[in-house]
Coordinates of N, CA and C in Angstrom, one line a residue:
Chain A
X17 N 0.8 -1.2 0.0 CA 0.0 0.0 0.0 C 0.9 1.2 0.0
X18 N 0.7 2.4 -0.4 CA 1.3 3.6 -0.4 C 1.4 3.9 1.3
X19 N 2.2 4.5 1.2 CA 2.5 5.1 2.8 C 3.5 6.3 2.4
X20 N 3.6 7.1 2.9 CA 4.4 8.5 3.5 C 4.6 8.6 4.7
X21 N 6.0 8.8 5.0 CA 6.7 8.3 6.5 C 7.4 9.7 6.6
X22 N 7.1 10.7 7.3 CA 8.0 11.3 8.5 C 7.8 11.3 9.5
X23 N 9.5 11.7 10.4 CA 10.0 11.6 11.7 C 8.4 11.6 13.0
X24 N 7.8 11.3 13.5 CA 6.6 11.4 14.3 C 7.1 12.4 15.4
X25 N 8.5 11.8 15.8 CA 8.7 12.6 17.2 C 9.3 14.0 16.3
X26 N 9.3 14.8 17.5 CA 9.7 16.1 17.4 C 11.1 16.3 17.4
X27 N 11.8 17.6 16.6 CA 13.0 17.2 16.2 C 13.0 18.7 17.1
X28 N 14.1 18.9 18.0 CA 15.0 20.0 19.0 C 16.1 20.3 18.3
X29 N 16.1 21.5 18.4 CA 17.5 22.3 17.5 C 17.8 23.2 18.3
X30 N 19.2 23.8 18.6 CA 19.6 24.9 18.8 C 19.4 25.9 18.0
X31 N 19.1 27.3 18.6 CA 19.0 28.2 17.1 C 20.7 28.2 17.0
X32 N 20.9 28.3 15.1 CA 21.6 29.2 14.4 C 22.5 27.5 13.5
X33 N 21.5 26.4 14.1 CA 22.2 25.1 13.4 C 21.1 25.0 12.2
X34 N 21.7 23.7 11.9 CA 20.9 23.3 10.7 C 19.5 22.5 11.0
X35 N 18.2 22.5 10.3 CA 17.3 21.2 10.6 C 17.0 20.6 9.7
X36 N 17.2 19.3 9.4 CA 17.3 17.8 8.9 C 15.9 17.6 8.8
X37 N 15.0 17.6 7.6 CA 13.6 16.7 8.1 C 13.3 15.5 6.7
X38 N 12.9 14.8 7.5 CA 12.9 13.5 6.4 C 11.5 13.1 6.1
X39 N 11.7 12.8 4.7 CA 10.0 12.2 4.2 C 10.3 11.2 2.9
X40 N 9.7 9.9 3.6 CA 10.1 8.4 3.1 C 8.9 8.1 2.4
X41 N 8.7 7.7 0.9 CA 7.4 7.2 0.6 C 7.8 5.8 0.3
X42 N 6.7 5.2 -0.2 CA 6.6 4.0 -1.0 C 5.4 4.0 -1.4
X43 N 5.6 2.8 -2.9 CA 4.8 2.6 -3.9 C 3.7 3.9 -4.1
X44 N 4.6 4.7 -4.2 CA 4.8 6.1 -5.0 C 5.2 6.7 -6.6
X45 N 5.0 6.9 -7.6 CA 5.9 7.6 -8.6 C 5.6 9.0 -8.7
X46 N 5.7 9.8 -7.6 CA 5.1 11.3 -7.7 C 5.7 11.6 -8.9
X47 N 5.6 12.8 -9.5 CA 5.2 14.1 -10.4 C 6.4 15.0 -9.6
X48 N 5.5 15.5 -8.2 CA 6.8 16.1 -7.5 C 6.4 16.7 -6.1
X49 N 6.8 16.4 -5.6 CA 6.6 16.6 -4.3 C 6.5 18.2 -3.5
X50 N 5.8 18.2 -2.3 CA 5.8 19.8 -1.7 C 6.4 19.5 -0.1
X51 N 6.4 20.9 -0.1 CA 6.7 20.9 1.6 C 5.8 22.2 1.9
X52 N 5.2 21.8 3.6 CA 4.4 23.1 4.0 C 5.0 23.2 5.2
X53 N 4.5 24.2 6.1 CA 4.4 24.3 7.0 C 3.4 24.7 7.7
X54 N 2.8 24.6 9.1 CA 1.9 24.8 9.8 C 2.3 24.8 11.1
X55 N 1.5 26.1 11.1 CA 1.9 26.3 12.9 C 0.5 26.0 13.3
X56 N 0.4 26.2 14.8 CA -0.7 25.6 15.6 C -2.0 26.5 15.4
X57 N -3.2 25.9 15.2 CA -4.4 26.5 15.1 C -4.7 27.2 13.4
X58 N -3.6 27.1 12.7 CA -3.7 27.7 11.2 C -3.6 26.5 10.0
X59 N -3.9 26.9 9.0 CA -4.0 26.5 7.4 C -2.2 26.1 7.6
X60 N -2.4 25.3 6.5 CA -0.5 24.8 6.1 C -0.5 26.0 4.8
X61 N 0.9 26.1 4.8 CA 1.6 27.4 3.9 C 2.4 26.6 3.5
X62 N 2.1 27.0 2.0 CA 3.4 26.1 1.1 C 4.9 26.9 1.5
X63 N 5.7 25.9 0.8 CA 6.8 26.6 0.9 C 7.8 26.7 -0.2
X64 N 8.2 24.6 -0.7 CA 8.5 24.2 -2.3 C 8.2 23.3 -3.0
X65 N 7.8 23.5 -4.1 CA 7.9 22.5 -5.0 C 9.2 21.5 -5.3
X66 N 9.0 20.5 -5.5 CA 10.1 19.9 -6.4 C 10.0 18.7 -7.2
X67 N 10.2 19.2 -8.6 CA 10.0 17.5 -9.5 C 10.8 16.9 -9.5
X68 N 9.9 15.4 -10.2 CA 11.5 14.3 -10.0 C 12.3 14.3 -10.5
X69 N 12.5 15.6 -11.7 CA 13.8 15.3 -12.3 C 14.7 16.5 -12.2
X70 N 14.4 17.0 -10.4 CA 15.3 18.1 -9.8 C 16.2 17.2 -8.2
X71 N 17.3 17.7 -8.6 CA 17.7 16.8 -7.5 C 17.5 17.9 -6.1
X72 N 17.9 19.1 -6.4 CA 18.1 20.0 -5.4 C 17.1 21.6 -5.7
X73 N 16.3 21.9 -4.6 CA 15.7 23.3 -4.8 C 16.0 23.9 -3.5
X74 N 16.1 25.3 -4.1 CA 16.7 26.6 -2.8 C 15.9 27.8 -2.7
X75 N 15.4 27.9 -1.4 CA 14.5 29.4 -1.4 C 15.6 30.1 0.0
X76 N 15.9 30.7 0.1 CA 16.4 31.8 1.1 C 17.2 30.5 1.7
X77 N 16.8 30.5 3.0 CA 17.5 29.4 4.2 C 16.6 28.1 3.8
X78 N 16.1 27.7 2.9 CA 15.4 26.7 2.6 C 15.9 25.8 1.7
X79 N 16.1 24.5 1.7 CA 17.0 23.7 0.5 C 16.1 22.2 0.8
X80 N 15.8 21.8 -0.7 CA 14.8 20.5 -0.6 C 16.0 19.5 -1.1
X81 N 15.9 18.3 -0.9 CA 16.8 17.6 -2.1 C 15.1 16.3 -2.3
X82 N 15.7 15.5 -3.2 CA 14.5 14.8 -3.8 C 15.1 13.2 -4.4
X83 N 15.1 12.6 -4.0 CA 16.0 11.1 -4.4 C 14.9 10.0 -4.9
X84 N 14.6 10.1 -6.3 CA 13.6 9.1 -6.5 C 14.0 7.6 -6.5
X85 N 15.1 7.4 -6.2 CA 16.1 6.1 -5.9 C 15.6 5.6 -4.9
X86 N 16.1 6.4 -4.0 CA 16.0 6.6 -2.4 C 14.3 6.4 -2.0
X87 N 13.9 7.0 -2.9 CA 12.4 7.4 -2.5 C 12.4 8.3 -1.0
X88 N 13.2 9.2 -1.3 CA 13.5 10.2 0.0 C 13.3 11.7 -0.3
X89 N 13.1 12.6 0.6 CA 13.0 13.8 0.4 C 13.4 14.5 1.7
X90 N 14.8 15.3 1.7 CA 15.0 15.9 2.6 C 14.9 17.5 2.8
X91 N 14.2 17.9 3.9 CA 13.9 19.7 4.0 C 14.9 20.4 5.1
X92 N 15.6 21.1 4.5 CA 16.8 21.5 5.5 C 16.4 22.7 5.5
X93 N 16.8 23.6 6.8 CA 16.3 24.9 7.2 C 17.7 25.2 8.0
X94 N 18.4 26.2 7.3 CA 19.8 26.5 7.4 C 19.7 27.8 8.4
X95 N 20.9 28.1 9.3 CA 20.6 29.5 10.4 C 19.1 29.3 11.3
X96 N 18.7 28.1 11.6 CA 17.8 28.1 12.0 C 17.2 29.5 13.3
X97 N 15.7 29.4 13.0 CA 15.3 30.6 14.1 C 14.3 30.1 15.1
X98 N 14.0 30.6 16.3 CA 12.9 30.5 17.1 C 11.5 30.2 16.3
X99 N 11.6 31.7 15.2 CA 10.4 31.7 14.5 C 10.2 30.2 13.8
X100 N 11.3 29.6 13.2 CA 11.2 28.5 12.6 C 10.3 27.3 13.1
X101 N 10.1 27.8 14.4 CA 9.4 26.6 14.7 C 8.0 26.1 14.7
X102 N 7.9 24.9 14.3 CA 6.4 24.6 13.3 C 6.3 23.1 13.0
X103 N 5.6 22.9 12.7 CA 4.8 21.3 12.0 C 5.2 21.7 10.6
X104 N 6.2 20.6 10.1 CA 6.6 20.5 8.9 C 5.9 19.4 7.7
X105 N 5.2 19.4 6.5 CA 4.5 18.3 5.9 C 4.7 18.2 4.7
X106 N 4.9 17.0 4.4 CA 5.6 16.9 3.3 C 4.3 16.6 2.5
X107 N 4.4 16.2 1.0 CA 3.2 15.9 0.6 C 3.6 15.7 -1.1
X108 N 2.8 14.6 -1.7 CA 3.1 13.9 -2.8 C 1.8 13.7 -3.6
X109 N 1.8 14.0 -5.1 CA 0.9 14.2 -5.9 C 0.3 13.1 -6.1
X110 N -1.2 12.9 -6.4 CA -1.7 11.3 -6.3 C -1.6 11.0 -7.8
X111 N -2.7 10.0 -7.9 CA -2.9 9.4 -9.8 C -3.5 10.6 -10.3
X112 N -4.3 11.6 -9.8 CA -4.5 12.8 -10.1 C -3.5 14.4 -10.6
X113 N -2.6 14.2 -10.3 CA -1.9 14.8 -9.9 C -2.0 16.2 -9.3
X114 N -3.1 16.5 -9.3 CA -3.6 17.8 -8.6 C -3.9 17.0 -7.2
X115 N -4.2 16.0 -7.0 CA -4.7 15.9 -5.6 C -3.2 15.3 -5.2
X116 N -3.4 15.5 -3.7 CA -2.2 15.7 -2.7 C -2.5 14.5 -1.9
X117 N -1.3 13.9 -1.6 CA -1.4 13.2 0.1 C -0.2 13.4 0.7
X118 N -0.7 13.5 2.3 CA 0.4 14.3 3.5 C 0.5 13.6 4.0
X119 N 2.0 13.5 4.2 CA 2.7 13.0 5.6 C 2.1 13.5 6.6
X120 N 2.3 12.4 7.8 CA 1.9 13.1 9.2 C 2.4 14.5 9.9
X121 N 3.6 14.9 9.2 CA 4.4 15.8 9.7 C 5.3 15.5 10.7
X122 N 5.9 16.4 10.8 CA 7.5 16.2 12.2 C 7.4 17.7 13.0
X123 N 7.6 17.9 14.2 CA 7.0 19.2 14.6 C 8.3 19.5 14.8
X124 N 8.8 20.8 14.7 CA 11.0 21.2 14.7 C 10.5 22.5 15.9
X125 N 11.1 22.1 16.6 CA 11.3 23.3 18.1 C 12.7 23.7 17.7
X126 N 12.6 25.1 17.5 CA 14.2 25.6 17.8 C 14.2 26.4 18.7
X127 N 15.8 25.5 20.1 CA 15.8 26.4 21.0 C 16.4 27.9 20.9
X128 N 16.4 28.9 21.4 CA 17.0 30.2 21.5 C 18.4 29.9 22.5
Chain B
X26 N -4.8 40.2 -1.9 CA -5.7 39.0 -2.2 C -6.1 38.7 -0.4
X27 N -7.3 38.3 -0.5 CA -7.9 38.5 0.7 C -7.2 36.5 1.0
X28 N -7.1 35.9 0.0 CA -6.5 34.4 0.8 C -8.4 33.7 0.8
X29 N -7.4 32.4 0.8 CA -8.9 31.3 1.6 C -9.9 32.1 2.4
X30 N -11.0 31.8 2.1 CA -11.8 32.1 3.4 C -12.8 31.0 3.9
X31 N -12.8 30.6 4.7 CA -13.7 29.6 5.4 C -14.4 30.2 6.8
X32 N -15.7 29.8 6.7 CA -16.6 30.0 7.5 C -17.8 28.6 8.1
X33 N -17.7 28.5 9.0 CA -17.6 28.8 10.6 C -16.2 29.2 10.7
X34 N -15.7 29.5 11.7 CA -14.1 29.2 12.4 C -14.5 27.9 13.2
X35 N -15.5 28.1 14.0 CA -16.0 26.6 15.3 C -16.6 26.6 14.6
X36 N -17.3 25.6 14.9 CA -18.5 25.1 14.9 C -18.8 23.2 16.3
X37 N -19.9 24.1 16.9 CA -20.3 23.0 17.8 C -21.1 22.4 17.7
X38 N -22.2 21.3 17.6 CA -23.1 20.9 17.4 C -23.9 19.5 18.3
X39 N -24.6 19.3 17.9 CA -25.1 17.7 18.4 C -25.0 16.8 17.5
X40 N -24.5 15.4 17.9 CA -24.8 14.4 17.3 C -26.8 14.4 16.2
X41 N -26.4 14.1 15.4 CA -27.3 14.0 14.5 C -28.2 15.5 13.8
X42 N -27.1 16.4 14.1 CA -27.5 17.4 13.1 C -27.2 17.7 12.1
X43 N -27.4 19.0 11.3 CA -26.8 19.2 9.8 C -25.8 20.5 9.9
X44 N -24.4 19.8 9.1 CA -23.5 20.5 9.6 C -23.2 21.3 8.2
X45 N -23.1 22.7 7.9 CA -22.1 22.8 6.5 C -21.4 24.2 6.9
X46 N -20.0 23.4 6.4 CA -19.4 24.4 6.4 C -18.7 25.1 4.6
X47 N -18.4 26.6 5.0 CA -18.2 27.1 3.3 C -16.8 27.1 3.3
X48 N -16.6 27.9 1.9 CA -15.5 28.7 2.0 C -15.4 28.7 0.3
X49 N -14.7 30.0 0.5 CA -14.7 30.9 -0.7 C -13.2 31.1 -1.1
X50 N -12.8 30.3 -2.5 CA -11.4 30.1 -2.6 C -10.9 31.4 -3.1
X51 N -9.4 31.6 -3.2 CA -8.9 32.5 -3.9 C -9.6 32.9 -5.7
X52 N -9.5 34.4 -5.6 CA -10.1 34.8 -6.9 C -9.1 34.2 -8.2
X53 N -9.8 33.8 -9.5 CA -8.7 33.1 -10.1 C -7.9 31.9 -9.7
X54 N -8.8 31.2 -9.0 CA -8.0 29.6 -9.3 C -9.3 28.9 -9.2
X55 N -8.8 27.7 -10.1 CA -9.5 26.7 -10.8 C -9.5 25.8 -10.0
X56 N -9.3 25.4 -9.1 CA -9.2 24.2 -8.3 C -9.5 24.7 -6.9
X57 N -10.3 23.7 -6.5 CA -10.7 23.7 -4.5 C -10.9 22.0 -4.5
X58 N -10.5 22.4 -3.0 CA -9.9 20.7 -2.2 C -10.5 21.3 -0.7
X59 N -10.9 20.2 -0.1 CA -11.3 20.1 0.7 C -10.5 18.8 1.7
X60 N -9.9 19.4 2.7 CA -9.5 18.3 3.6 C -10.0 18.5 5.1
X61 N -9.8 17.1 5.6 CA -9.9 17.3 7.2 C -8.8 16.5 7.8
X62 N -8.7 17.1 9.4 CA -7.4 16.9 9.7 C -7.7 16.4 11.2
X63 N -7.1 15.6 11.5 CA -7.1 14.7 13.3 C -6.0 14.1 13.2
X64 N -5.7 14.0 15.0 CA -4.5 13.9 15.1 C -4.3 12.4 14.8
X65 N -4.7 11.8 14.6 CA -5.1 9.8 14.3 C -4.8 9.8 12.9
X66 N -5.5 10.4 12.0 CA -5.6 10.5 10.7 C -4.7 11.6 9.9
X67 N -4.0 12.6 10.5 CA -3.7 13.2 10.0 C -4.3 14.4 8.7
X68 N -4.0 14.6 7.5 CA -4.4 15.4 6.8 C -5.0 14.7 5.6
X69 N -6.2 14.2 5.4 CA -7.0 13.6 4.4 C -7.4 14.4 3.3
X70 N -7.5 14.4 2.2 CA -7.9 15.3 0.9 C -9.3 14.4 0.9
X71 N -10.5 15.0 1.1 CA -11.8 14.5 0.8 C -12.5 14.3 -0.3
X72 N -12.1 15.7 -1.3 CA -12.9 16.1 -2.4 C -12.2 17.1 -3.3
X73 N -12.1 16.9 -4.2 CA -11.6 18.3 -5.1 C -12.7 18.9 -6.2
X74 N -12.3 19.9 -6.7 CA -13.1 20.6 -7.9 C -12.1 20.8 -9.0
X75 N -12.4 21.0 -10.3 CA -12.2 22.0 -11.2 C -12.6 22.5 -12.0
X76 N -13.1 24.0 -11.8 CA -14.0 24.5 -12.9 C -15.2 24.3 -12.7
X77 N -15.3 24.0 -10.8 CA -16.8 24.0 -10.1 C -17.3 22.3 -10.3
X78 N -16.4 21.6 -10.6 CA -16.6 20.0 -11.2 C -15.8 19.1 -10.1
X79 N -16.3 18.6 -10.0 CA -16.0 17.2 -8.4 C -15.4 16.2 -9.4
X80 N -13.6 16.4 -9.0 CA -13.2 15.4 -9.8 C -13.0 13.8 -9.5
X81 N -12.7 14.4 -8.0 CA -12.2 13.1 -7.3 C -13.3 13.4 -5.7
X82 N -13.9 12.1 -5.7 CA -14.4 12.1 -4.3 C -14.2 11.2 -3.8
X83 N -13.2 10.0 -3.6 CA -12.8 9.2 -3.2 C -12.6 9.4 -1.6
X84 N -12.5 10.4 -1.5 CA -11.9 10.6 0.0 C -13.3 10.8 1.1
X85 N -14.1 10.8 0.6 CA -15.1 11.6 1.2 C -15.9 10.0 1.9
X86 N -15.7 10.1 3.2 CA -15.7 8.9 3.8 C -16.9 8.3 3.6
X87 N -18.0 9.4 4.0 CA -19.7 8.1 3.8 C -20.7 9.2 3.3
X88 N -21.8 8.3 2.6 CA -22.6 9.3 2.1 C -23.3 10.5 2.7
X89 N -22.9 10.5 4.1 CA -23.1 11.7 5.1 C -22.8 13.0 4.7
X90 N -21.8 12.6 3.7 CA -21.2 14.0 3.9 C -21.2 14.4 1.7
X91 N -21.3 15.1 1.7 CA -21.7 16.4 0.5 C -20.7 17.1 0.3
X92 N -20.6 17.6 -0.9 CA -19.9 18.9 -1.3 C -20.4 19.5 -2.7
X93 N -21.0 20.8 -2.5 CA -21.1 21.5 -4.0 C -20.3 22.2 -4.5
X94 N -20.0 22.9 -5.4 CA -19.9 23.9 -6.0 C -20.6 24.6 -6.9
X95 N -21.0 25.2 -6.4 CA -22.3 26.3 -7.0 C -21.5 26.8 -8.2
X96 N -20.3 27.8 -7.7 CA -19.8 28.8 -8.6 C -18.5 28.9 -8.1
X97 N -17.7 29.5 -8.9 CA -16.4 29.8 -8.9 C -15.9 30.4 -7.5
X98 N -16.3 31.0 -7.0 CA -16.6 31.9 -5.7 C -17.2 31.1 -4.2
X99 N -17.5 30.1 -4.3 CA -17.9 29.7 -3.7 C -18.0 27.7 -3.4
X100 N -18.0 27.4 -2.3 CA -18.6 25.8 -2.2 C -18.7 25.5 -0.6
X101 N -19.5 24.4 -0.5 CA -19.8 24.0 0.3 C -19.7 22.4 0.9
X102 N -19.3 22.1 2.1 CA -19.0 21.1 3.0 C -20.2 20.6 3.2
X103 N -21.1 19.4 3.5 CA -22.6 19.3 4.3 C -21.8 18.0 4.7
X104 N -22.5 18.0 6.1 CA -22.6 15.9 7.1 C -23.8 16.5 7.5
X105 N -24.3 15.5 7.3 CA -26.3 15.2 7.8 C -26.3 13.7 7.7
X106 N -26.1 13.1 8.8 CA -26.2 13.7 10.1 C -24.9 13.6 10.4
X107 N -24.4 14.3 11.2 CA -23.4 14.0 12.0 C -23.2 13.3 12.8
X108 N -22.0 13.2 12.8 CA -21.5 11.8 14.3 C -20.4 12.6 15.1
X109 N -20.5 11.9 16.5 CA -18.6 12.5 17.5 C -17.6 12.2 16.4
X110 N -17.4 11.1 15.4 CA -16.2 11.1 15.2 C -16.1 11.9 14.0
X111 N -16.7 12.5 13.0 CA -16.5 14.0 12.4 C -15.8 15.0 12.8
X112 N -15.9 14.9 14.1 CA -15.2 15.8 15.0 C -13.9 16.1 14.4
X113 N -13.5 17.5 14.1 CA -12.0 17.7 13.6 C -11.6 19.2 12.9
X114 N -10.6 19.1 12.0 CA -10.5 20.9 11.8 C -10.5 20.4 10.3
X115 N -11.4 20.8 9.5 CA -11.9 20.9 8.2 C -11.2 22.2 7.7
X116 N -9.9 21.9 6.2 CA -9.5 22.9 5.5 C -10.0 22.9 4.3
X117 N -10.6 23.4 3.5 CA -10.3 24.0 2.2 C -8.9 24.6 2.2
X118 N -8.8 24.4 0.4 CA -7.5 24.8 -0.3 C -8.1 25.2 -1.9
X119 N -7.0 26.1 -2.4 CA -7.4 26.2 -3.6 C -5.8 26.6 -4.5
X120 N -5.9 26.1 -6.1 CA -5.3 26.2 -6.4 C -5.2 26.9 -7.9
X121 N -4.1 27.7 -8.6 CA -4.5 28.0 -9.8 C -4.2 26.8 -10.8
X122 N -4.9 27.0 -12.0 CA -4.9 26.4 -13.3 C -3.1 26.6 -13.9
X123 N -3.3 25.6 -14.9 CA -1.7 26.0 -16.0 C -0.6 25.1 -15.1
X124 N 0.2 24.3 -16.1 CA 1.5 23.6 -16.5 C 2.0 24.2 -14.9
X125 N 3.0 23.4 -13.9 CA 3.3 23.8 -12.6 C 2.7 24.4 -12.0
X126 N 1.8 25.0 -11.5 CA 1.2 25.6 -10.7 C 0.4 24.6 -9.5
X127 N 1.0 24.0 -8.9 CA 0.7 22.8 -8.2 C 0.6 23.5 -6.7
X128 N 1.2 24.6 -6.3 CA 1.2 24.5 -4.9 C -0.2 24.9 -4.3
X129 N -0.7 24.8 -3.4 CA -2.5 24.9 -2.9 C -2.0 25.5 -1.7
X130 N -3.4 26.6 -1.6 CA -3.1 27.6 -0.5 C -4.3 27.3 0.2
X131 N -4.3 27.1 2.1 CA -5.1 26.6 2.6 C -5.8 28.1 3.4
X132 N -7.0 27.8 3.9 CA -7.8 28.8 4.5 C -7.2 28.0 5.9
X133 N -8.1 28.9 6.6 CA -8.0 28.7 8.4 C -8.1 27.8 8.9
X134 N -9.4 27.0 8.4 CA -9.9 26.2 8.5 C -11.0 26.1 9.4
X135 N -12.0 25.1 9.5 CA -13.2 25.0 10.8 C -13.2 24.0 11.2
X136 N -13.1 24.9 12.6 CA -12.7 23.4 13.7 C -14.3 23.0 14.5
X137 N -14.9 21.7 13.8 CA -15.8 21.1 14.3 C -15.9 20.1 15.4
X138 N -16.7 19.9 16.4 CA -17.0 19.3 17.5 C -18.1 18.9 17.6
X139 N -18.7 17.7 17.2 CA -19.7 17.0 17.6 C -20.0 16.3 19.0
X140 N -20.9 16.4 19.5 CA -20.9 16.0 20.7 C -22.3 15.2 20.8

């Protein structure tokens, strides 16, 4: 069966390090995958796209990589901040490819 | 751009009433999705549109529950009747038309409580 796997527990950071977040699918061939984020009590905010035949995307402190090998997708948040901290979700285009399915998410606390 | 809008923000109710909630997507996009979210289930896609048209309703758990779209501007959630386990935070999303334009912007959402 399809599944999307990220981290459940919560990931702790120091501010001004890096954060690591992982999203594992199977029996998947996405199109191309997103990342959101969501803080508590609000809507998810996108953040990036990425197709399968990009290995690496970059927005500000934002860097996706995408391993259709691997079937992995890593979201790294570089100089991390307090603000940074949030419920992260990853998410993969269905047989539709407009419609979406979401990882459970990973919640990233960055300490001050 | 005023963003998603969805209405209730709560909504509280009794078991076996009629629940609907709206929301009114961004001006200029062709696409609305409707999801609900619990902390068990996580983030489900229930329903989508395009061009006011129900493409996919696969997600939409039992015939309890409805969705129209009237108009571009507009759509609507219905459970009649409701149950406790509906209970949850209901998002709409909407997205534009055209080659990449994949990312979907969500409203606030409404957070429902069946009791």
């Amino acid at each position: 069966s399809q599944k999307i796997e990220q981290n459940s527990e919560a990931l702790n950071i120091q501010e001004g390090k890096t954060a690591t977040l992982t999203c594992n699918y199977t029996n998947y061939s996405p199109a191309y995958l997103q990342w959101y984020r969501q803080d508590p009590g609000r809507g998810p905010v996108f953040l990036l796209l990425i197709r399968e035949n990009e290995k690496e995307k970059r927005k500000e402190r934002l860097k996706v990589t995408f391993d259709t090998t691997l079937k992995q997708s890593l979201f790294h948040i570089t100089a991390s901040q307090p603000a940074d901290s949030a419920t992260y979700l990853c998410a993969l285009d269905g047989t539709g490819r407009r419609a979406l399915t979401f990882g459970s998410g990973t919640r990233l606390q960055v300490q001050p | 751009d005023a963003g998603v809008i969805q209405s209730p923000r709560h909504e509280v109710t009794e078991m076996g009433q009629e629940v609907t909630l709206r929301c009114k997507p961004i001006s200029g996009h062709d696409y609305l999705f409707w999801y609900r979210q619990t902390m068990m289930r996580g983030l489900e896609l229930l329903i989508y549109f395009n061009n006011n048209v129900p493409i996919d309703d696969s997600g939409m758990p039992e015939d309890r529950f409805s969705a129209k779209m009237p108009n571009a501007s507009f759509s609507t959630l219905k459970i009649q009747p409701s149950e406790p386990r509906d209970s949850a935070v209901y998002f709409c999303a909407s997205s534009r038309r055209g080659q990449g334009a994949y990312e979907q912007y969500f409203g606030p959402g409404t957070r429902l409580t069946v009791t």
